[in-house]
Each structure stands twice: as structure tokens, then as C-alpha cells.
Coordinates of C-alpha atoms in Angstrom, one line a residue:
M13 CA 147.1 7.5 60.5
A14 CA 149.2 8.6 57.6
D15 CA 147.9 11.8 56.0
E16 CA 148.7 13.5 59.3
D17 CA 151.8 15.6 59.9
A18 CA 154.0 13.9 62.6
Q19 CA 154.1 17.1 64.5
G20 CA 150.3 17.0 64.6
F21 CA 150.2 13.8 66.5
Q22 CA 149.1 14.3 70.1
A23 CA 149.2 12.2 73.2
G24 CA 146.0 10.3 73.7
Q25 CA 145.1 10.1 70.0
S26 CA 144.1 6.7 68.8
G27 CA 143.4 4.9 65.6
L28 CA 142.4 1.5 64.2
I29 CA 144.5 0.0 61.5
V30 CA 145.1 -3.1 59.5
R31 CA 148.8 -4.0 59.6
V32 CA 150.1 -5.2 56.3
P33 CA 153.4 -7.0 57.2
E34 CA 153.6 -8.6 53.8
V35 CA 154.5 -5.2 52.2
E36 CA 157.0 -4.2 54.8
P37 CA 160.1 -5.5 52.9
L38 CA 159.0 -3.4 49.9
V39 CA 157.9 -0.2 51.6
R40 CA 159.9 0.1 54.8
A41 CA 162.9 2.1 53.5
W42 CA 160.6 4.5 51.6
R43 CA 158.2 4.9 54.5
D44 CA 161.0 5.5 56.9
R45 CA 162.3 8.4 54.7
L46 CA 159.1 9.7 53.3
D47 CA 156.2 9.1 55.7
P48 CA 156.2 10.8 59.1
S49 CA 153.9 8.2 60.6
A50 CA 156.5 5.5 60.0
R51 CA 159.1 7.5 62.0
A52 CA 156.5 7.8 64.8
G53 CA 156.1 4.0 65.1
V54 CA 153.2 3.2 62.8
P55 CA 153.8 0.1 60.7
A56 CA 152.7 -0.3 57.1
H57 CA 149.0 -0.3 57.3
V58 CA 145.6 0.5 55.9
T59 CA 143.6 2.9 58.2
V60 CA 140.3 1.6 59.4
L61 CA 139.5 4.7 61.4
F62 CA 141.5 7.7 62.4
P63 CA 141.1 9.6 64.6
F64 CA 139.2 7.2 67.0
L65 CA 138.4 7.9 70.6
D66 CA 140.8 9.7 73.0
A67 CA 142.8 7.1 74.9
S68 CA 141.2 8.2 78.2
R69 CA 137.9 6.9 76.9
I70 CA 139.1 3.5 75.8
D71 CA 138.3 1.0 78.5
G72 CA 137.3 -2.7 78.7
G73 CA 133.8 -1.9 77.5
V74 CA 135.0 -0.1 74.4
C75 CA 137.5 -2.8 73.6
A76 CA 134.8 -5.4 74.0
A77 CA 132.5 -3.4 71.6
I78 CA 135.3 -3.1 69.1
G79 CA 135.9 -6.8 69.2
E80 CA 132.2 -7.5 68.8
V81 CA 131.9 -5.2 65.8
L82 CA 135.0 -6.5 64.1
G83 CA 134.3 -10.1 64.9
R84 CA 131.3 -10.1 62.6
H85 CA 133.6 -9.5 59.6
Q86 CA 135.4 -12.4 57.9
S87 CA 139.1 -12.4 57.2
F88 CA 139.9 -11.6 53.6
D89 CA 142.8 -11.3 51.2
A90 CA 143.9 -8.0 49.6
R91 CA 146.2 -7.7 46.6
F92 CA 148.4 -4.6 46.3
D93 CA 149.3 -4.4 42.6
H94 CA 149.4 -0.7 41.8
C95 CA 150.2 2.7 43.3
G96 CA 147.8 5.6 43.6
R97 CA 148.1 9.3 44.4
F98 CA 146.2 11.9 46.4
P99 CA 147.5 15.4 46.5
G100 CA 150.9 15.1 48.1
V101 CA 150.5 11.4 48.9
L102 CA 151.8 8.2 47.2
Y103 CA 150.1 5.0 48.3
L104 CA 149.6 1.3 47.5
A105 CA 146.0 0.6 46.5
P106 CA 144.4 -2.6 47.8
E107 CA 142.2 -4.6 45.5
P108 CA 139.5 -5.3 46.2
D109 CA 139.1 -2.5 48.8
T110 CA 135.6 -3.6 49.8
G111 CA 136.7 -5.5 53.0
F112 CA 138.5 -2.4 54.3
R113 CA 135.5 -0.2 53.5
R114 CA 133.2 -2.5 55.4
L115 CA 135.4 -2.5 58.4
T116 CA 135.5 1.3 58.4
E117 CA 131.7 1.5 57.9
A118 CA 131.1 -0.9 60.8
I119 CA 133.3 1.0 63.2
V120 CA 131.8 4.4 62.2
G121 CA 128.3 2.9 62.4
R122 CA 129.1 2.1 66.1
W123 CA 131.0 5.4 66.8
P124 CA 129.4 7.9 64.4
E125 CA 130.9 10.8 66.4
N126 CA 134.3 9.8 64.9
P127 CA 134.1 10.2 61.1
P128 CA 137.2 9.0 59.2
F129 CA 139.9 11.7 59.0
G130 CA 137.6 14.0 61.0
G131 CA 135.1 14.1 58.1
Q132 CA 137.6 15.8 55.7
F133 CA 136.7 13.6 52.8
D134 CA 133.4 12.6 51.2
D135 CA 134.8 9.2 50.0
V136 CA 137.4 7.5 52.2
V137 CA 139.6 5.5 49.9
P138 CA 141.4 2.6 51.5
H139 CA 145.1 3.0 50.9
L140 CA 148.6 2.2 52.3
T141 CA 150.6 5.4 52.5
V142 CA 154.2 5.2 51.4
A143 CA 155.1 8.9 51.0
Q144 CA 153.5 12.2 51.9
G145 CA 154.5 15.9 51.5
Q146 CA 157.5 15.0 49.2
D147 CA 159.0 16.5 46.1
E148 CA 157.5 15.1 42.9
V149 CA 160.8 13.7 41.7
V150 CA 161.3 11.8 44.9
V151 CA 157.7 10.4 44.7
E152 CA 158.2 9.3 41.1
K153 CA 161.4 7.5 42.1
A154 CA 159.7 5.7 45.0
E155 CA 156.7 4.8 42.7
A156 CA 159.0 3.3 40.0
D157 CA 160.8 1.2 42.7
L158 CA 157.6 0.0 44.3
L159 CA 156.2 -1.1 41.0
T160 CA 159.1 -3.5 40.5
G161 CA 158.1 -5.4 43.7
L162 CA 154.3 -5.6 43.1
P163 CA 152.0 -7.5 43.4
V164 CA 151.9 -8.4 47.0
V165 CA 149.0 -10.3 48.5
A166 CA 148.1 -9.8 52.2
Q167 CA 145.9 -11.8 54.5
V168 CA 143.7 -9.5 56.6
S169 CA 142.7 -11.2 59.8
S170 CA 142.9 -8.6 62.5
V171 CA 142.6 -4.9 63.3
D172 CA 145.0 -3.1 65.7
L173 CA 144.2 -0.3 68.1
L174 CA 147.2 2.2 68.3
V175 CA 147.5 5.0 70.8
H176 CA 150.0 7.9 70.7
D177 CA 151.8 8.3 74.0
G178 CA 153.1 11.8 73.2
T179 CA 156.2 10.5 71.5
R180 CA 155.3 7.3 69.5
W181 CA 152.4 5.2 68.4
R182 CA 152.0 2.0 70.4
Q183 CA 149.7 -1.0 70.0
R184 CA 147.2 -1.2 72.7
A185 CA 145.1 -4.1 71.5
S186 CA 144.5 -6.4 68.5
F187 CA 141.0 -7.6 67.4
P188 CA 140.6 -10.7 65.3
L189 CA 138.2 -10.8 62.4
G190 CA 135.9 -13.8 62.2
G191 CA 137.3 -17.0 60.7

């Protein structure tokens, strides 16, 4: 959900994310300043699939299907021990990233009409965005600060469905992974 200009969010958009509350104390102040999705209500997260279906298409059957697809995947741990960069983006990189990739592949396998990030990228790299569209000096300062707080280990046990209501992102549902 990051990697999207806050002004570009539209009512009815949805996405599937893995919340990473373990990193919130480390990244919150930076994300609030440097990541438009944070100001729009999106918690620290790794995106599973964005954009997903329009909210008008998400009913009980879709939620049941999401739960079924995700329930086949086991909970896992992810360690965030370094930063990475895309053009204009600073992020924390999860290791291993295999669990996140499998969740994305499973959801896209069920809803192939919704490729990650609209099909913009050949390889979708799991990441937790901290800053985007910022001056290099600001990004370097943020990165240096983040590195002092790493590593952080997170337990991944659910995926949340967020929907944009025209003003903010709101959680619509949460789907547990298999135990």
C-alpha cells in the first residue's frame, strides 16, 4: 500500500497486508513524517497484494475464499535486520522473504486479474516501507537511525484486509494463517 501517493488513494480501493507491530516503535515517527500511507491510516506492514478487489466486490464469499487460501499457509517468523532501497523508497527488508512471497503468490493465484502493484514490477520484493519521495539527506538520516534499532523479529500469523473509505484506510477483516 506504500509506494502509492496518498493523493492517489481512492474510495473503494483495497489491499491485503501483514501488519508488523513489532517494528512500530522503531519506524512510527519516520513513517508518520515520510510515508503518505502512514498518514492515511496504514500501519507498518508488508504488502501481500495491492491493489486488490474494489470494496464493492468484497462480500462474504470473497472473505471466505481469502480465509481458505491464507489458511493453507503456516505462521512464520520474519527478521528485519537491514534496510533496502528502491528508487525514492527506503524500506526494511524481511529475511527470509519466502513466506511473504508465498502469500502473495497464493492470493494472485486465486485472483490473477489483480497483479501486485498493477503489474508494474517483474519481481515483487517483500518490504516494509518507511519513507518514499523524500530528499536523499532525509532518507540517509532515517536509515542511520533505523539501523541502530535493528534487528527486529516479527511473528506473522495473519493477513489484514484494508479498504479506503475516501479519507483513510480502515481494516475490514483479518485472516489467520494456519497454526
